[in-house]
């Protein structure tokens, strides 16, 4: 991709994020983005179909950055270092992830994150539950909901405890499940 195209897309996305920190997603217009970025409205439309497409691409980018960070720092998807890595990355990039969790109004970021974590848990389970009393679907969604809930609480409360503390407590709570999942 041409450097100018990358630069323009980044300018539009950065401007969008700045606006998102000032007002609700629904109140942001393409005109707002173009004026703030000091570009023509048509330039925004040249790169993004509409503000929903821009939001979608923004979410994809920041989920990809989170996943890439975790993939580069761990060997397996659900080992303790992977969970700690998620919280370390979120702490380093707190502002943008709090913004994405809280201000896009319709829950796109949370929904995408939920799907990715649920896929990770499902893959780690390897298709079989160690205990036949538990449904894989129920187990997957219980673990995913718990993890997302803790993550949201931690971000929404402006990191009320250290990465080490949240990781340790989460791993203690998930220990019966993660022991089984890690062994696969």
Short mmCIF file of C-alpha atoms in Angstrom, two decimals:
data_model
loop_
_atom_site.label_atom_id
_atom_site.label_comp_id
_atom_site.label_asym_id
_atom_site.label_seq_id
_atom_site.Cartn_x
_atom_site.Cartn_y
_atom_site.Cartn_z
CA UNK A 1 0.00 0.00 0.00
CA UNK A 2 1.20 3.47 -0.88
CA UNK A 3 2.68 5.45 2.05
CA UNK A 4 0.36 8.39 1.37
CA UNK A 5 -2.70 6.14 1.59
CA UNK A 6 -1.47 4.66 4.88
CA UNK A 7 -0.74 8.12 6.23
CA UNK A 8 -4.18 9.45 5.24
CA UNK A 9 -5.98 6.45 6.74
CA UNK A 10 -4.01 6.82 9.95
CA UNK A 11 -4.84 10.55 10.08
CA UNK A 12 -8.54 9.78 9.64
CA UNK A 13 -8.47 7.05 12.29
CA UNK A 14 -6.50 9.18 14.78
CA UNK A 15 -8.93 12.06 14.22
CA UNK A 16 -11.87 9.71 14.72
CA UNK A 17 -10.37 8.46 18.00
CA UNK A 18 -9.81 12.04 19.17
CA UNK A 19 -13.44 12.86 18.44
CA UNK A 20 -14.56 9.66 20.15
CA UNK A 21 -12.84 10.85 23.30
CA UNK A 22 -14.88 14.06 23.17
CA UNK A 23 -18.35 12.87 22.21
CA UNK A 24 -20.51 9.82 21.67
CA UNK A 25 -20.09 7.80 18.50
CA UNK A 26 -23.63 8.54 17.30
CA UNK A 27 -22.94 12.30 17.42
CA UNK A 28 -19.78 12.12 15.30
CA UNK A 29 -20.23 12.95 11.63
CA UNK A 30 -18.00 12.52 8.59
CA UNK A 31 -17.95 16.33 8.41
CA UNK A 32 -16.56 16.46 11.96
CA UNK A 33 -13.79 14.03 11.00
CA UNK A 34 -12.94 15.86 7.76
CA UNK A 35 -12.87 19.28 9.40
CA UNK A 36 -10.72 18.14 12.32
CA UNK A 37 -8.31 16.29 10.02
CA UNK A 38 -8.24 19.27 7.65
CA UNK A 39 -9.15 17.12 4.66
CA UNK A 40 -12.03 16.99 2.22
CA UNK A 41 -15.14 14.96 3.11
CA UNK A 42 -14.62 13.04 -0.11
CA UNK A 43 -11.21 11.92 1.10
CA UNK A 44 -12.80 10.27 4.13
CA UNK A 45 -15.28 8.50 1.85
CA UNK A 46 -12.45 7.45 -0.43
CA UNK A 47 -11.01 5.37 2.44
CA UNK A 48 -14.12 4.44 4.48
CA UNK A 49 -17.71 3.83 3.36
CA UNK A 50 -19.14 5.65 6.39
CA UNK A 51 -18.47 6.18 10.10
CA UNK A 52 -19.59 2.62 10.85
CA UNK A 53 -16.97 1.26 8.47
CA UNK A 54 -14.39 3.52 10.14
CA UNK A 55 -15.46 2.24 13.58
CA UNK A 56 -15.26 -1.33 12.31
CA UNK A 57 -11.73 -0.81 10.95
CA UNK A 58 -10.68 0.92 14.17
CA UNK A 59 -11.95 -1.99 16.26
CA UNK A 60 -10.24 -4.50 13.95
CA UNK A 61 -6.97 -2.61 14.25
CA UNK A 62 -6.96 -2.45 18.05
CA UNK A 63 -8.08 -6.05 18.49
CA UNK A 64 -5.37 -7.11 16.05
CA UNK A 65 -2.77 -5.09 17.99
CA UNK A 66 -3.87 -6.75 21.24
CA UNK A 67 -3.81 -10.23 19.70
CA UNK A 68 -0.43 -9.64 18.06
CA UNK A 69 1.03 -8.47 21.35
CA UNK A 70 -0.25 -11.57 23.13
CA UNK A 71 0.85 -13.91 20.33
CA UNK A 72 4.35 -12.43 20.40
CA UNK A 73 4.71 -12.75 24.15
CA UNK A 74 3.31 -16.23 24.86
CA UNK A 75 3.44 -19.80 23.61
CA UNK A 76 -0.13 -20.91 24.28
CA UNK A 77 -3.47 -19.14 24.27
CA UNK A 78 -4.61 -19.67 27.84
CA UNK A 79 -1.45 -20.05 29.89
CA UNK A 80 -0.91 -17.68 32.83
CA UNK A 81 1.58 -15.56 30.90
CA UNK A 82 -1.01 -15.02 28.13
CA UNK A 83 -3.55 -13.69 30.61
CA UNK A 84 -0.95 -11.48 32.27
CA UNK A 85 0.18 -10.27 28.84
CA UNK A 86 -3.37 -9.14 28.01
CA UNK A 87 -3.57 -7.03 31.17
CA UNK A 88 -0.06 -5.61 30.71
CA UNK A 89 -0.91 -4.53 27.19
CA UNK A 90 -4.22 -3.03 28.28
CA UNK A 91 -2.47 -1.12 31.05
CA UNK A 92 0.08 0.29 28.57
CA UNK A 93 -2.70 1.26 26.15
CA UNK A 94 -5.37 2.05 28.73
CA UNK A 95 -6.78 5.21 27.15
CA UNK A 96 -7.66 3.75 23.76
CA UNK A 97 -9.15 0.53 25.11
CA UNK A 98 -11.24 2.35 27.71
CA UNK A 99 -12.49 4.57 24.93
CA UNK A 100 -13.36 1.59 22.72
CA UNK A 101 -15.08 -0.26 25.55
CA UNK A 102 -17.11 2.71 26.69
CA UNK A 103 -17.85 5.21 23.98
CA UNK A 104 -18.80 3.41 20.84
CA UNK A 105 -22.26 2.96 22.24
CA UNK A 106 -23.40 -0.13 20.44
CA UNK A 107 -20.96 -2.64 21.90
CA UNK A 108 -19.05 -3.57 18.74
CA UNK A 109 -15.65 -3.73 20.42
CA UNK A 110 -16.86 -5.84 23.33
CA UNK A 111 -18.72 -8.17 20.96
CA UNK A 112 -15.67 -8.72 18.77
CA UNK A 113 -13.44 -9.29 21.78
CA UNK A 114 -15.98 -11.76 23.17
CA UNK A 115 -16.02 -13.77 19.92
CA UNK A 116 -12.22 -13.95 19.79
CA UNK A 117 -11.87 -15.01 23.43
CA UNK A 118 -14.65 -17.59 23.04
CA UNK A 119 -12.86 -19.01 19.98
CA UNK A 120 -9.61 -19.18 21.95
CA UNK A 121 -11.30 -21.01 24.82
CA UNK A 122 -13.06 -23.41 22.44
CA UNK A 123 -9.79 -24.19 20.65
CA UNK A 124 -7.98 -24.69 23.94
CA UNK A 125 -10.68 -27.10 25.10
CA UNK A 126 -9.94 -29.24 22.07
CA UNK A 127 -13.56 -30.17 21.46
CA UNK A 128 -13.97 -32.31 24.60
CA UNK A 129 -14.91 -31.51 28.16
CA UNK A 130 -12.91 -33.34 30.81
CA UNK A 131 -16.04 -33.64 32.89
CA UNK A 132 -19.05 -34.96 30.98
CA UNK A 133 -21.36 -33.06 33.35
CA UNK A 134 -20.40 -29.81 31.64
CA UNK A 135 -21.40 -28.69 28.16
CA UNK A 136 -18.54 -27.23 26.12
CA UNK A 137 -20.81 -24.35 25.08
CA UNK A 138 -21.72 -23.48 28.65
CA UNK A 139 -18.11 -23.80 29.82
CA UNK A 140 -16.83 -21.66 26.93
CA UNK A 141 -19.32 -18.88 27.58
CA UNK A 142 -18.89 -19.01 31.34
CA UNK A 143 -15.11 -18.60 31.02
CA UNK A 144 -15.40 -15.96 28.30
CA UNK A 145 -18.00 -13.92 30.20
CA UNK A 146 -15.95 -14.10 33.38
CA UNK A 147 -12.78 -12.97 31.67
CA UNK A 148 -14.49 -10.14 29.76
CA UNK A 149 -16.31 -9.07 32.93
CA UNK A 150 -13.08 -8.79 34.90
CA UNK A 151 -11.35 -7.02 32.01
CA UNK A 152 -14.18 -4.46 31.73
CA UNK A 153 -14.30 -3.92 35.49
CA UNK A 154 -10.54 -3.38 35.57
CA UNK A 155 -10.57 -0.86 32.70
CA UNK A 156 -13.81 0.93 33.67
CA UNK A 157 -12.51 1.44 37.21
CA UNK A 158 -9.25 2.91 35.91
CA UNK A 159 -7.04 -0.03 36.86
CA UNK A 160 -7.93 -0.34 40.56
CA UNK A 161 -5.30 -3.03 41.17
CA UNK A 162 -2.01 -4.10 39.65
CA UNK A 163 -1.61 -6.36 36.64
CA UNK A 164 -0.11 -8.97 38.94
CA UNK A 165 -3.04 -8.80 41.37
CA UNK A 166 -5.76 -9.06 38.71
CA UNK A 167 -3.90 -11.86 36.95
CA UNK A 168 -3.31 -13.84 40.15
CA UNK A 169 -6.93 -13.54 41.29
CA UNK A 170 -8.31 -14.35 37.85
CA UNK A 171 -6.06 -17.40 37.52
CA UNK A 172 -7.10 -18.57 40.99
CA UNK A 173 -10.75 -18.31 40.02
CA UNK A 174 -10.18 -20.02 36.68
CA UNK A 175 -7.70 -22.61 37.95
CA UNK A 176 -10.01 -25.65 37.73
CA UNK A 177 -10.73 -24.78 34.09
CA UNK A 178 -7.32 -23.54 32.98
CA UNK A 179 -5.58 -26.62 34.39
CA UNK A 180 -7.70 -28.74 32.07
CA UNK A 181 -7.37 -26.34 29.14
CA UNK A 182 -3.61 -25.91 29.39
CA UNK A 183 -3.06 -29.67 29.50
CA UNK A 184 -4.53 -30.01 25.97
#
